[in-house]
Every structure is written in C-alpha cells, then in structure tokens.
Coordinates of C-alpha atoms and ligand atoms in Angstrom, one line a residue:
Chain A
M1 CA 6.4 -45.2 0.2
N2 CA 3.9 -47.3 2.0
Q3 CA 2.4 -44.7 4.2
Q4 CA -0.1 -42.1 3.1
H5 CA 0.6 -38.8 4.9
G6 CA -2.3 -36.6 5.2
R7 CA -3.2 -37.2 1.6
A8 CA -5.7 -34.8 0.1
V9 CA -5.8 -35.2 -3.5
T10 CA -9.1 -33.8 -4.6
Q11 CA -10.6 -34.6 -7.9
R12 CA -10.8 -31.7 -10.2
L13 CA -14.0 -29.9 -9.6
T14 CA -16.0 -28.2 -12.2
S15 CA -16.4 -24.4 -11.7
H16 CA -19.9 -24.9 -10.6
E17 CA -18.9 -27.5 -8.0
A18 CA -16.1 -25.2 -6.8
A19 CA -18.5 -22.3 -6.3
E20 CA -20.9 -24.6 -4.5
L21 CA -18.3 -26.0 -2.2
A22 CA -17.1 -22.4 -1.4
A23 CA -20.6 -21.3 -0.6
A24 CA -21.2 -24.4 1.6
H25 CA -18.2 -23.6 3.8
G26 CA -18.6 -19.9 3.9
L27 CA -15.6 -19.0 1.8
H28 CA -15.5 -15.6 0.1
E29 CA -14.1 -14.8 -3.3
M30 CA -10.7 -13.2 -3.4
G31 CA -9.9 -10.1 -5.5
V32 CA -13.4 -8.6 -5.5
R33 CA -14.2 -5.3 -3.9
P34 CA -16.0 -5.4 -0.6
P35 CA -19.4 -3.6 -0.4
L36 CA -19.3 0.0 0.7
G37 CA -20.9 -0.4 4.0
R38 CA -18.6 -3.1 5.2
Y39 CA -15.7 -1.2 3.8
V40 CA -16.5 2.0 5.7
K41 CA -16.9 -0.1 8.9
S42 CA -13.6 -1.8 8.4
V43 CA -11.7 1.4 7.8
W44 CA -13.3 2.8 11.0
G45 CA -12.2 -0.3 12.8
R46 CA -8.6 0.3 11.7
R47 CA -8.4 3.9 13.0
S48 CA -5.6 3.1 15.5
F49 CA -3.7 1.6 12.5
I50 CA -4.2 4.9 10.6
W51 CA -3.0 6.8 13.6
N52 CA 0.1 4.6 14.2
L53 CA 1.1 4.5 10.6
S54 CA 1.0 8.2 10.3
A55 CA 3.0 8.7 13.5
S56 CA 5.6 6.3 12.2
R57 CA 5.9 8.1 8.9
A58 CA 6.3 11.4 10.6
Y59 CA 9.1 9.9 12.6
A60 CA 10.8 8.4 9.5
R61 CA 10.6 11.7 7.6
N62 CA 12.5 13.4 10.4
Q63 CA 15.5 11.3 9.8
G64 CA 16.1 12.2 6.2
S65 CA 17.6 15.7 6.6
Y66 CA 19.4 17.7 9.2
L67 CA 16.6 20.2 9.8
G68 CA 14.0 17.4 9.6
Q69 CA 10.5 18.6 10.3
A70 CA 11.6 22.2 10.4
W71 CA 11.4 22.2 6.6
T72 CA 7.7 21.9 6.7
V73 CA 7.6 25.4 8.2
L74 CA 10.6 26.8 6.4
K75 CA 9.4 26.0 3.0
P76 CA 6.2 28.1 3.1
V77 CA 8.2 30.9 4.8
L78 CA 10.6 31.0 1.8
D79 CA 7.6 30.7 -0.6
A80 CA 5.9 33.5 1.1
A81 CA 9.0 35.7 1.0
T82 CA 9.3 35.2 -2.8
F83 CA 5.7 36.1 -3.4
V84 CA 5.7 39.0 -1.0
I85 CA 8.7 40.5 -2.9
I86 CA 7.1 40.0 -6.3
F87 CA 3.4 40.5 -5.7
G88 CA 3.5 42.7 -2.6
F89 CA 6.0 45.2 -3.9
I90 CA 6.7 44.8 -7.6
F91 CA 3.1 44.1 -8.9
H92 CA 1.7 46.0 -6.0
T93 CA -1.6 46.7 -7.8
S94 CA -2.5 43.0 -7.7
A95 CA -4.7 43.3 -4.6
P96 CA -6.7 46.5 -4.8
G97 CA -8.4 47.5 -1.6
I98 CA -6.2 45.2 0.6
D99 CA -4.5 47.1 3.4
N100 CA -1.7 44.6 4.1
R101 CA -0.8 42.8 0.8
A102 CA 2.1 41.0 2.5
A103 CA -0.1 39.4 5.2
F104 CA -2.6 38.6 2.4
I105 CA 0.0 36.7 0.5
V106 CA 1.5 35.1 3.6
I107 CA -1.9 33.6 4.7
G108 CA -2.6 32.5 1.1
T109 CA 0.8 30.8 0.7
F110 CA 0.7 29.0 4.0
T111 CA -2.8 27.8 3.5
Y112 CA -2.0 26.7 0.1
A113 CA 1.0 24.9 1.4
L114 CA -1.1 22.8 3.8
F115 CA -3.4 21.9 0.9
Q116 CA -0.5 21.1 -1.4
S117 CA 1.3 18.9 0.9
S118 CA -1.8 16.7 1.4
V119 CA -2.3 16.3 -2.3
M120 CA 1.3 15.5 -3.0
G121 CA 1.3 13.0 -0.1
G122 CA -1.7 11.3 -1.5
I123 CA -0.2 10.7 -4.9
G124 CA 2.7 8.7 -3.7
S125 CA 1.0 7.0 -0.8
V126 CA 0.2 3.7 -2.4
P127 CA 3.6 3.2 -4.2
A128 CA 5.4 4.2 -0.9
N129 CA 3.6 1.5 1.0
L130 CA 3.6 -1.3 -1.5
Q131 CA 5.4 -3.8 0.7
L132 CA 2.8 -3.4 3.4
I133 CA 0.0 -3.6 1.0
R134 CA 1.3 -6.7 -0.6
S135 CA 1.9 -8.5 2.7
H136 CA -1.4 -8.0 4.5
Q137 CA -5.0 -7.6 3.7
F138 CA -6.6 -4.5 5.1
P139 CA -8.8 -1.8 3.7
R140 CA -6.4 0.1 1.5
A141 CA -7.9 3.5 2.3
V142 CA -5.8 3.3 5.5
V143 CA -2.7 4.2 3.5
P144 CA -3.8 7.5 2.0
L145 CA -5.7 8.5 5.1
S146 CA -2.7 8.0 7.3
T147 CA -0.6 10.0 4.8
A148 CA -3.2 12.8 5.0
L149 CA -3.1 12.5 8.8
T150 CA 0.7 12.9 8.9
E151 CA 0.2 16.2 7.0
T152 CA -2.6 17.3 9.2
M153 CA -0.5 16.8 12.3
L154 CA 1.9 19.4 10.9
F155 CA -0.9 22.0 10.5
G156 CA -0.3 23.2 14.0
P157 CA 3.3 24.4 13.8
V158 CA 2.7 25.7 10.2
M159 CA -0.2 27.8 11.4
V160 CA 1.7 29.2 14.4
A161 CA 4.4 30.2 12.0
M162 CA 1.8 31.7 9.7
L163 CA 0.5 33.9 12.5
A164 CA 3.9 35.0 13.5
V165 CA 5.0 35.9 10.0
A166 CA 1.7 37.6 9.3
M167 CA 2.2 39.8 12.4
L168 CA 5.7 40.6 11.3
T169 CA 4.4 41.9 7.9
G170 CA 2.7 44.7 9.8
F171 CA 6.1 46.3 10.3
L172 CA 6.8 46.4 6.6
P173 CA 6.6 49.9 5.0
G174 CA 3.1 50.7 3.7
M175 CA 1.4 47.6 5.3
A176 CA -1.4 47.8 7.8
P177 CA -0.6 46.1 11.2
V178 CA -1.9 42.7 12.0
V179 CA -3.1 42.3 15.6
P180 CA -4.3 39.2 17.4
D181 CA -8.0 38.8 17.5
W182 CA -10.5 36.6 19.2
S183 CA -11.5 35.2 15.8
W184 CA -8.1 33.5 15.7
L185 CA -9.5 30.9 18.1
L186 CA -11.6 29.6 15.1
L187 CA -8.4 28.8 13.2
P188 CA -8.4 25.1 14.3
F189 CA -11.9 24.6 13.0
A190 CA -10.9 26.1 9.6
A191 CA -7.9 23.9 9.6
L192 CA -10.0 20.9 10.4
L193 CA -12.3 21.6 7.4
L194 CA -9.2 22.1 5.2
A195 CA -7.8 18.8 6.5
I196 CA -11.0 16.9 5.6
F197 CA -11.1 18.6 2.2
S198 CA -7.4 17.8 1.4
S199 CA -7.8 14.2 2.6
G200 CA -10.6 13.8 0.1
L201 CA -8.4 15.1 -2.7
G202 CA -5.6 13.0 -1.4
L203 CA -7.7 9.9 -1.8
V204 CA -8.5 10.9 -5.4
F205 CA -4.9 11.4 -6.2
A206 CA -3.9 8.2 -4.3
R207 CA -6.0 6.2 -6.7
L208 CA -4.6 8.1 -9.7
G209 CA -1.0 7.8 -8.5
A210 CA -1.3 4.1 -7.7
R211 CA -1.7 3.0 -11.3
T212 CA -0.4 5.9 -13.3
P213 CA 2.9 7.2 -12.0
D214 CA 2.9 9.6 -15.0
I215 CA 0.4 11.7 -13.0
A216 CA 3.3 12.8 -10.7
N217 CA 4.8 14.6 -13.6
V218 CA 1.6 16.5 -14.3
L219 CA 1.0 17.4 -10.7
P220 CA 3.3 20.4 -10.4
F221 CA 1.4 22.1 -13.2
L222 CA -1.9 21.4 -11.7
L223 CA -0.7 22.7 -8.4
S224 CA 0.6 25.9 -9.9
L225 CA -2.5 26.3 -11.9
G226 CA -4.4 26.0 -8.6
R227 CA -2.1 28.5 -7.0
Y228 CA -2.8 31.2 -9.5
G229 CA -6.5 30.2 -10.0
S230 CA -7.3 30.5 -6.4
G231 CA -5.7 33.9 -5.7
V232 CA -2.9 32.9 -3.4
M233 CA -1.0 36.1 -4.0
F234 CA -3.5 38.3 -5.7
S235 CA -7.1 39.2 -5.1
I236 CA -9.5 37.5 -7.5
A237 CA -12.3 39.7 -6.3
G238 CA -10.2 42.8 -7.1
M239 CA -8.6 41.6 -10.3
V240 CA -11.4 39.8 -12.2
G241 CA -14.0 42.0 -13.7
T242 CA -17.5 41.8 -12.2
D243 CA -19.0 41.1 -15.6
S244 CA -16.8 38.2 -16.6
W245 CA -18.5 34.8 -16.7
F246 CA -15.7 32.9 -14.8
R247 CA -15.7 35.2 -11.8
P248 CA -18.2 33.2 -9.7
L249 CA -16.3 30.0 -10.8
L250 CA -13.0 31.3 -9.5
L251 CA -14.6 32.7 -6.3
H252 CA -16.5 29.6 -5.3
Q253 CA -14.1 26.9 -6.2
P254 CA -13.0 25.1 -3.0
V255 CA -9.4 26.3 -2.7
A256 CA -10.4 29.9 -3.1
V257 CA -13.2 29.4 -0.6
F258 CA -10.6 28.0 1.9
L259 CA -8.2 30.9 1.3
E260 CA -11.0 33.3 1.9
L261 CA -12.0 31.5 5.0
F262 CA -8.5 31.6 6.5
R263 CA -8.1 35.3 5.7
S264 CA -11.5 36.1 7.2
V265 CA -10.5 34.2 10.4
I266 CA -7.3 36.3 10.7
G267 CA -9.7 39.2 10.2
N268 CA -7.3 42.0 9.4
E269 CA -8.9 43.1 6.1
P270 CA -12.2 45.0 6.2
L271 CA -12.8 43.7 2.6
I272 CA -12.8 40.1 3.8
P273 CA -15.4 39.8 6.5
M274 CA -16.2 36.5 8.2
T275 CA -19.7 35.3 7.1
P276 CA -21.7 32.2 8.1
N277 CA -22.0 31.6 4.4
L278 CA -18.3 31.2 4.0
W279 CA -18.2 28.6 6.8
L280 CA -21.2 26.8 5.2
E281 CA -19.6 26.8 1.8
A282 CA -16.3 25.5 3.2
T283 CA -18.1 22.7 5.2
A284 CA -20.0 21.6 2.1
W285 CA -16.8 21.4 0.0
A286 CA -15.0 19.5 2.7
V287 CA -17.7 16.9 3.3
G288 CA -18.5 16.6 -0.4
V289 CA -15.0 16.2 -1.6
F290 CA -14.1 13.8 1.1
A291 CA -17.1 11.6 0.3
V292 CA -16.4 11.7 -3.4
G293 CA -12.7 10.9 -2.8
F294 CA -13.5 8.0 -0.5
L295 CA -15.9 6.5 -3.1
F296 CA -13.4 7.1 -5.9
F297 CA -10.6 5.4 -3.9
W298 CA -12.9 2.5 -2.9
G299 CA -13.8 2.0 -6.5
A300 CA -10.4 0.5 -7.3
E301 CA -9.9 -1.2 -3.9
E302 CA -9.1 -4.6 -5.3
T303 CA -6.4 -3.3 -7.6
Y304 CA -4.0 -1.7 -5.2
G305 CA -0.7 -3.6 -4.8
R306 CA -1.0 -5.2 -8.2
D307 CA 1.3 -4.6 -11.1
Chain B
M1 CA 17.6 -42.8 -2.1
T2 CA 16.9 -39.3 -3.3
E3 CA 18.7 -37.5 -0.5
D4 CA 21.8 -36.3 -2.2
I5 CA 23.5 -33.0 -1.1
D6 CA 21.0 -30.4 -0.3
F7 CA 22.9 -27.2 -0.1
E8 CA 20.2 -25.4 1.8
I9 CA 19.5 -27.4 4.8
D10 CA 20.8 -30.0 7.1
A11 CA 18.1 -32.6 6.9
E12 CA 19.1 -34.0 10.3
D13 CA 18.2 -30.8 11.9
L14 CA 14.6 -31.1 11.0
P15 CA 12.0 -33.4 12.2
Q16 CA 11.7 -36.4 10.0
R17 CA 8.2 -35.8 8.8
A18 CA 5.2 -33.6 9.4
G19 CA 2.8 -35.3 11.7
E20 CA -0.4 -36.7 10.3
R21 CA -3.7 -34.9 11.0
T22 CA -7.3 -35.2 10.0
L23 CA -8.3 -32.7 7.5
G24 CA -10.7 -29.9 8.2
S25 CA -13.1 -28.1 5.9
P26 CA -11.8 -26.3 2.8
S27 CA -9.9 -23.1 3.4
V28 CA -8.8 -22.2 -0.1
I29 CA -10.5 -23.2 -3.3
V30 CA -8.7 -22.3 -6.6
D31 CA -10.9 -22.9 -9.6
D32 CA -9.3 -23.0 -13.1
L33 CA -7.0 -20.0 -12.4
H34 CA -5.3 -18.3 -15.2
I35 CA -2.9 -15.4 -14.7
T36 CA -1.4 -13.6 -17.6
Y37 CA 1.0 -10.7 -17.2
R38 CA 1.1 -8.1 -19.8
V39 CA 4.5 -6.7 -20.2
F40 CA 5.1 -3.4 -21.8
G41 CA 8.2 -2.6 -23.7
G42 CA 9.9 -5.9 -24.7
R43 CA 12.6 -4.9 -27.1
R44 CA 11.6 -4.7 -30.7
G45 CA 12.9 -7.5 -32.8
G46 CA 13.0 -9.9 -29.9
T47 CA 12.4 -13.5 -30.8
T48 CA 9.1 -13.8 -29.1
Q49 CA 6.0 -13.3 -31.2
T50 CA 4.1 -10.2 -30.2
K51 CA 0.9 -8.5 -31.0
T52 CA 1.2 -5.3 -32.9
S53 CA -2.2 -3.7 -33.3
L54 CA -2.4 -0.1 -34.5
L55 CA -3.4 0.8 -31.0
N56 CA -0.4 -0.7 -29.4
R57 CA 1.8 1.1 -31.9
A58 CA 0.1 4.3 -31.1
I59 CA 0.6 3.7 -27.4
N60 CA 4.2 3.1 -27.9
L61 CA 4.9 6.3 -29.9
G62 CA 6.1 8.1 -26.8
R63 CA 8.5 5.3 -25.8
P64 CA 10.7 4.7 -28.8
D65 CA 12.9 2.2 -27.0
S66 CA 10.2 -0.3 -26.3
G67 CA 8.2 -2.7 -28.3
P68 CA 4.6 -3.6 -28.0
I69 CA 2.9 -5.7 -25.4
T70 CA 4.0 -9.2 -24.6
E71 CA 1.7 -11.6 -22.8
V72 CA 3.3 -13.9 -20.2
P73 CA 0.9 -16.7 -19.3
A74 CA 2.4 -17.4 -15.8
V75 CA -0.4 -19.6 -14.5
R76 CA -2.5 -21.6 -16.8
G77 CA -5.6 -23.4 -15.4
V78 CA -4.6 -24.4 -11.9
S79 CA -7.3 -25.9 -9.7
F80 CA -7.0 -27.3 -6.2
V81 CA -8.8 -27.3 -2.9
A82 CA -6.8 -26.7 0.3
H83 CA -8.1 -27.7 3.7
H84 CA -7.7 -26.5 7.3
G85 CA -4.8 -28.3 8.9
E86 CA -2.8 -28.8 5.8
T87 CA 0.7 -27.6 5.0
I88 CA 1.0 -27.5 1.2
G89 CA 4.4 -27.3 -0.4
I90 CA 4.7 -25.8 -3.8
V91 CA 7.6 -26.9 -6.0
G92 CA 8.7 -26.0 -9.5
T93 CA 11.6 -24.7 -11.4
N94 CA 12.4 -20.9 -11.6
G95 CA 9.7 -19.0 -13.3
S96 CA 7.2 -21.9 -13.2
G97 CA 4.5 -19.6 -11.6
K98 CA 4.7 -20.4 -7.9
S99 CA 4.9 -16.8 -6.6
T100 CA 2.4 -15.7 -9.1
L101 CA -0.1 -18.4 -7.8
L102 CA 0.4 -17.3 -4.2
R103 CA 0.0 -13.7 -5.0
A104 CA -3.2 -14.4 -6.8
V105 CA -4.5 -16.4 -3.8
A106 CA -3.6 -13.5 -1.6
G107 CA -5.7 -11.2 -3.8
L108 CA -2.8 -9.2 -5.1
L109 CA -3.2 -10.2 -8.7
P110 CA -6.5 -10.2 -10.6
P111 CA -7.3 -13.6 -12.1
T112 CA -7.3 -13.3 -15.9
K113 CA -9.7 -16.2 -15.8
G114 CA -11.0 -18.4 -13.0
R115 CA -11.8 -17.7 -9.4
V116 CA -10.2 -18.0 -5.9
F117 CA -12.1 -18.5 -2.7
V118 CA -10.7 -18.2 0.8
S119 CA -12.0 -18.6 4.3
A120 CA -9.9 -15.8 5.7
E121 CA -7.5 -13.1 4.6
P122 CA -4.2 -14.7 3.7
A123 CA -0.9 -13.3 5.0
L124 CA 1.9 -13.5 2.5
L125 CA 5.5 -13.7 3.5
G126 CA 7.8 -12.9 0.5
V127 CA 11.5 -12.5 0.1
N128 CA 11.4 -8.8 0.5
A129 CA 11.2 -8.7 4.2
A130 CA 10.8 -5.2 5.6
L131 CA 7.4 -3.7 5.9
L132 CA 8.7 -0.2 6.5
P133 CA 12.4 -0.4 5.9
R134 CA 13.2 3.0 7.4
L135 CA 11.6 2.3 10.7
S136 CA 12.9 0.2 13.6
G137 CA 12.0 -3.4 14.1
E138 CA 9.9 -2.4 17.0
R139 CA 7.8 0.0 15.0
N140 CA 7.5 -2.6 12.3
I141 CA 6.0 -5.0 14.8
M142 CA 3.4 -2.4 15.7
V143 CA 2.5 -1.6 12.2
G144 CA 2.4 -5.3 11.2
G145 CA 0.3 -6.2 14.1
L146 CA -2.2 -3.5 13.4
A147 CA -2.3 -4.5 9.7
L148 CA -3.2 -8.0 10.9
G149 CA -6.2 -6.5 12.7
L150 CA -5.1 -6.3 16.3
N151 CA -5.4 -3.2 18.3
A152 CA -2.5 -1.2 19.6
K153 CA -2.8 -2.6 23.1
E154 CA -2.8 -6.2 22.0
V155 CA 0.2 -5.6 19.9
R156 CA 2.1 -4.0 22.8
E157 CA 1.3 -7.0 24.9
R158 CA 2.8 -9.3 22.3
T159 CA 5.7 -7.2 21.2
Q160 CA 8.0 -8.9 23.7
D161 CA 7.0 -12.4 22.5
V162 CA 7.6 -11.4 18.9
A163 CA 11.0 -9.9 19.8
S164 CA 12.1 -12.9 21.8
F165 CA 11.0 -15.2 19.0
A166 CA 13.0 -13.3 16.4
E167 CA 16.0 -13.1 18.8
L168 CA 17.2 -9.8 17.5
G169 CA 18.5 -8.3 20.8
D170 CA 19.2 -4.6 20.5
F171 CA 18.8 -4.6 16.7
L172 CA 15.1 -4.4 17.4
Y173 CA 15.6 -0.7 17.9
L174 CA 17.5 -0.1 14.7
P175 CA 15.8 0.6 11.4
M176 CA 15.1 -2.5 9.4
N177 CA 17.2 -1.4 6.5
A178 CA 20.2 -2.1 8.8
Y179 CA 19.2 -5.8 9.1
S180 CA 20.7 -8.7 7.2
S181 CA 18.3 -10.5 5.0
G182 CA 18.1 -13.4 7.5
M183 CA 17.4 -11.0 10.4
A184 CA 14.7 -9.3 8.4
S185 CA 13.1 -12.5 7.5
R186 CA 13.1 -13.7 11.2
L187 CA 11.3 -10.6 12.2
R188 CA 8.8 -10.8 9.4
F189 CA 8.0 -14.3 10.2
A190 CA 7.6 -13.5 13.8
I191 CA 5.3 -10.6 13.0
S192 CA 3.1 -12.6 10.6
T193 CA 2.6 -15.2 13.3
I194 CA 1.7 -12.8 16.0
T195 CA -1.7 -14.1 15.8
T196 CA -2.2 -17.6 14.6
P197 CA -2.9 -16.9 10.9
K198 CA -5.7 -18.8 9.3
I199 CA -3.9 -18.9 6.0
L200 CA -0.1 -18.2 5.9
M201 CA 1.8 -18.2 2.7
I202 CA 5.6 -18.4 2.8
D203 CA 7.3 -17.7 -0.5
E204 CA 11.0 -18.7 0.1
A205 CA 10.9 -16.3 3.1
L206 CA 12.6 -18.8 5.4
A207 CA 15.4 -19.7 3.0
T208 CA 17.6 -17.0 4.5
G209 CA 17.2 -18.2 8.1
D210 CA 19.9 -20.1 9.9
A211 CA 19.5 -23.6 11.2
S212 CA 18.3 -22.7 14.6
F213 CA 15.7 -20.3 13.3
R214 CA 14.5 -22.9 10.8
K215 CA 13.9 -25.3 13.6
K216 CA 11.9 -22.7 15.4
S217 CA 9.9 -21.7 12.4
T218 CA 9.1 -25.3 11.5
A219 CA 7.8 -25.8 15.0
R220 CA 5.7 -22.7 14.7
I221 CA 4.2 -23.8 11.4
E222 CA 3.4 -27.2 12.9
Q223 CA 1.6 -25.3 15.7
I224 CA -0.4 -23.2 13.2
R225 CA -1.5 -26.4 11.5
D226 CA -2.5 -27.9 14.8
Q227 CA -4.8 -24.9 15.2
A228 CA -6.4 -25.6 11.9
G229 CA -4.5 -23.1 9.9
T230 CA -3.4 -23.7 6.3
V231 CA 0.2 -23.0 5.4
F232 CA 1.5 -22.7 1.8
F233 CA 5.2 -23.2 1.6
V234 CA 7.2 -22.4 -1.5
S235 CA 10.8 -23.6 -1.4
H236 CA 13.5 -24.9 -3.6
S237 CA 14.8 -27.1 -0.8
L238 CA 13.1 -30.4 -1.1
G239 CA 14.4 -31.3 2.4
S240 CA 12.3 -28.6 4.0
V241 CA 9.3 -29.4 1.9
R242 CA 9.5 -33.1 2.9
A243 CA 10.0 -32.1 6.5
M244 CA 7.2 -29.6 6.8
C245 CA 4.5 -30.4 4.3
T246 CA 1.6 -32.8 4.2
R247 CA 0.9 -32.4 0.5
V248 CA 2.8 -31.0 -2.4
L249 CA 1.8 -29.2 -5.6
W250 CA 4.2 -29.3 -8.5
I251 CA 3.8 -26.5 -11.0
D252 CA 5.6 -26.5 -14.3
K253 CA 5.3 -23.6 -16.8
G254 CA 2.1 -22.5 -15.1
V255 CA 0.4 -25.9 -15.2
L256 CA -0.3 -28.1 -12.2
V257 CA 1.5 -31.3 -13.1
A258 CA 1.1 -33.2 -9.8
D259 CA -0.8 -32.8 -6.6
G260 CA -0.6 -35.2 -3.7
D261 CA 1.6 -37.2 -1.4
V262 CA 4.8 -35.5 -0.4
D263 CA 7.2 -38.3 -1.2
E264 CA 5.6 -39.3 -4.5
V265 CA 5.6 -35.7 -5.8
C266 CA 9.0 -34.8 -4.4
D267 CA 10.6 -37.9 -5.9
A268 CA 9.0 -37.2 -9.2
Y269 CA 10.1 -33.6 -9.2
H270 CA 13.6 -34.5 -8.1
E271 CA 13.9 -37.0 -10.9
F272 CA 12.6 -34.3 -13.3
V273 CA 15.1 -31.7 -12.1
Q274 CA 18.0 -34.2 -12.2
G275 CA 17.1 -35.4 -15.7
R276 CA 16.8 -31.9 -17.1
K277 CA 19.5 -31.1 -19.7
D278 CA 19.0 -27.4 -20.0
A279 CA 18.1 -25.1 -17.2
S280 CA 15.7 -22.9 -19.2
S281 CA 13.2 -21.1 -17.0
G282 CA 10.2 -19.0 -17.2
A283 CA 6.6 -19.3 -18.4
K284 CA 5.8 -20.7 -21.8
L285 CA 5.5 -17.7 -24.1
R286 CA 3.2 -17.8 -27.0
Ligands
LIG401 N1 5.6 -8.7 -12.6 C1 5.8 -9.5 -13.7 N2 5.5 -9.1 -14.9 C2 5.7 -9.9 -16.0 N3 6.0 -11.2 -15.9 C3 6.2 -11.7 -14.7 C4 6.1 -10.9 -13.5 N4 6.4 -11.7 -12.5 C5 6.6 -12.9 -13.0 N5 6.5 -12.9 -14.3 C6 6.7 -14.1 -15.2 O1 5.8 -15.1 -14.8 C7 6.4 -16.3 -14.8 C8 6.3 -16.9 -13.4 O2 7.0 -16.2 -12.4 P1 6.9 -16.5 -10.9 O3 7.6 -15.4 -10.2 O4 5.6 -16.8 -10.5 O5 7.9 -17.8 -10.8 P2 8.3 -18.7 -9.5 O6 7.8 -20.0 -9.8 O7 8.0 -18.0 -8.3 O8 9.9 -18.7 -9.8 P3 11.1 -18.7 -8.7 O9 11.3 -20.0 -8.3 O10 12.2 -18.2 -9.5 O11 10.7 -17.7 -7.6 C9 7.8 -16.1 -15.2 O12 7.9 -16.5 -16.5 C10 8.1 -14.6 -15.1 O13 8.9 -14.2 -16.1
LIG402 MG1 9.1 -17.0 -6.7

C-alpha cells in the first residue's frame, strides 16, 4: 500500500485538548439537555411536524378496526349508558337538586373521556415512536404534543355526540328537558382549555411512561380514582358535607373544575350557573398544568430513546 | 491478496476506491467514551460474576425469575476526531460495540464516562427501517422530512425525488410494514438524504440493498462527502468498506484497536478474523 488515502489519524487528545478543539470549531456536546429558551423555540419551529404527525396517527388508527374512529364516539356513549342506569336510576339520590341526572352524567362522562384519552395517549407516546426518536434529532416534546393533538382533533365529533345524547336524555322519565342555548357557542372555548390542560398532563405522563412502563398498569386505577373524585356521575357539591375539610379540595381540583365548566356551558341546571370565576379557574389550571408538564418533560429531554 | 469470496457484494460493481479529498474542520470529537449497559435480570447462577448488594436483591424481590444487575462494558475508552469530508468505516466482530458507539454519538445513549461533541445533529440509519411502519411510504417521507427540520412545503417539493431515488413504484402508497427489508432500507436511506446531512451514520442499513441500489447509495454517499458531510459506515462487508471509506476504525471488545488508512486497517482486521479459532462475540464481561 504505497498510497495514503485521505489519511487522518489524529493523535490521542487529552480531554482538555478535546474540549478546546470542540470549542474552537463550534461543536456542541451531545447528550446534554438544551436550554429552555432554545427548546421552546425549536418546538415552536416544528409545529407543522406536530400537526403532520398527529394527522398521520389519526389516519393509522382508523385502519385497525372496522368501525375505526367511530369508537371514539361510541365508547363514551356506552360508558354514559352504564352510568346513567346505575347512578341515574338505581342510586338516584346521588345528585340532589339536579333536574336531569342523566344529562348530568352524560356531560360528565363525555368530558372525562376527552381528558382520559389525552392522558392515556401521553403515556404511550414515547415508546410508540421510538423508531422515529432514535433516527432523528428533534425536540422530543413534538411526540407527546402531537399525540395530544390527535386526541384534540376528535373533540369535535365527541362533543357533537355529547350534545345529541344530552338532548335525548330529556325524554327519559323524570328528567328535565335539555334545550339548545346560546351558551353552547362557548363550548369550543371550554374544549380548548380542556385540551391545553390535558396536553400538559399528557406531557407529564409521557415522561413517566417513557422510562417506567409499569406506570401503565397503575394508570387505570388513577383514572378511576379521578372519575369518582371529580364527580363524573354524582354531584360532589350535593354529596359531600359542607363542613368536611376535603370539600374545597374536591371542588377546586382541575378535573372537577372542567366538569363544572362544561355543565355550566350546557346550562340546563339552575344549580350550576356559569360564572366568570369558573372560566378564570379553568384557564389558570390549563395554563399552569401545561407549563408544569412542559417543564417536566423537558427535564428529561436527553433521555428519551435510550434504554 | 485479501480479496477472497465476499458473500455480500460484487466488488466489481463498486468504484475501486473512494476519491481523495482534503479534510475539513472537525465534525465529531469523541473523547474517552465509555458506555456501560446495565442489564436487569440475568439468570441467577449464570457464569458471569454479578453484583449482589442488598438493594439489588430487594429490587429483584418482585421478579423471582431474574437475577441481579449485570454490567456490560460495551465501549471502553474510545477517542477519535472525525472531520468534514470523511467517510469513516467502522469494523469489528459481532458485539464489539460498533452500534453502541454510533448510538452514543447520535446522543441516544448517555456516556457512562467521557464526552461527545458534534457540529450538527447526526442522522442514524439502523437496520430497523420503518419510521412509522403502519403508514405508507409517502407519509413516512413527509414525517421523516419534517423530523429533519424541513417544512411541509419543502418536503412536498422533494417527495418526487425521494420516491424516484428509492424506486418503489406504487409501493410508495402501501404501508411500510408491507415492504421487504431491502425496500424499507431503500426508502429510509432516501429519506435520510433528502437534505444533504452534515453527519450521516449508517449501521448496516445498506446491507439489504441489491447491487443497483448499492451503486446508487455509494454515489450518494460520495456526494455527501463532496459537500463536506461526514459519513460513518458500519458494515461487515470489507469490500464495501474499502470502496467507500477514507478511514477505518477497528473496534474490538469495546476498545479502539486501530484507526487509520483503509487498506492497512482492513488487512489487519481481515487477518484477525481469518486467524480466529472461535467465533465468540460480545463485550468483555467483568
Ligand atoms: N440494549 C442493550 N442492553 C445490554 N447490552 C447490550 C445492549 N445492546 C448491546 N449490548 C451489548 O453491548 C455489546 C456491544 O453491542 P453492539 O450492538 O454495539 O455490537 P455491534 O458491534 O454493533 O455488533 P454487530 O456487529 O453484531 O451489530 C454486546 O456485548 C452486547 O451484548
Ligand atoms: Mg450492530
């Protein structure tokens, strides 16, 4: 071998020299977390990626079963039917002062279903996109955010179904009618707040689910605890004594606030009026939880995709 | 003299040698890199020596089938500097730590010790080809392009180029899990080179391509190098390594044993492989 082809045997550098050489040529260290400001900017820069990934996922999900996307609507309908039978008729004292218990339960169930799907999507989002994460460098928050967006895009049909089923409950024996109201126009805004809130929680669970698959086993329990602790099918205000210390806790925890907000928007219960306070509280929870979730997810940015 | 049967490639199909180029500035600096995997649940009573602290035993209470933690030192003190305009081959026996090294450079594994510096985000092409296996090739192009940092319009403009490079015909509209492994690797290679990557790492991803695609991908790699990119190329086919690379790293049991001229290192490696009596593989376990 008499020729020397592009030979580049470097002498072994000391760590100090290596760092200096890197600095001199503007190289950055791999496997370290980017600063928050740059991270936020790069996530924003990838918004069309988020959008596209979520559209692709919605499309892929359609292919798995015969009824496809219809299940997103059918599942809460079935859930609601179960709870209406049990809590609307059997334990019918579970919502004192409520004129239409069935509608109350339907709205609760559907709203909770929206919330639940975002959380469950978040938990599996990193493992489900491992191949993508391992091949390309991009801000990882794209993955859980696009999952949350997929769920959000389904809010529309789910809420239309919710309104329809709620109106139907007015024909059940002993239930007050539900009639369309101008306040229904506020529904998209309530849904937007709920989407922001659930994305924030989705980010939290995405980080937890990325390293600890065990959490997926615990999630159903957390979700059913959330369901009962937020008054999805019974009225917390009516069932928990005014003197108990955890009453404010239950009434002002975010999921309960969102259920209350949705019920007030439907506006069929005189006991659940729409107040500016309710909107403020929901906004605060949405923004706060999203910010915390984003920070929490960013905190482990460099670890996603590793094993 | 060393060219005996190479099952993977027709050496005549490839250009004799990668062209010589002047080297640019450093693009990847690896400084005393150590990667140690921690494996949970080796079987109890295995032959390897394992740590059994009280804590480990407590952790393992819930998993009666598994033993304590085994440490696998997959990369042990590798240092090198790669430059713009280089194609660096990485050779070594099975389990010598090649993939581990590349994944660490791509930022997918935390260094146990040492540091890695890069000039740009590396793209890693592995053997698992599909990005989103349930989606069509076309959608994979879109997602891959966006992941590389293009915007949707730019990707749409280039989709046709990518499709014609991969030569998939109507299969482009079928989900990627309906592709053969060679078809999938064609598409992945085409996607990863949508833009001229600054640092491209190919981990045996071209091994499943047929002769015509290899020719094409070799030309494309040459082109990337022309535009001052750095390519890392892991392959068990010494023919491809000789044809494509300007420098070779030889890794054995996680240690860099040679770094330099293609022919010198390839010959030495070839001799080593031929002379080996057993075919034991894997990292050196403590
Ligand atoms: N995820 C993992 N967990 C634990 N040990 C691993 C893991 N991946 C690889 N190893 C170990 O690290 C060592 C190096 O593996 P690596 O995949 O880097 O080898 P390689 O050089 O790419 O081999 P091949 O030529 O077969 O692809 C091996 O001993 C392997 O057992
Ligand atoms: Mg490998």
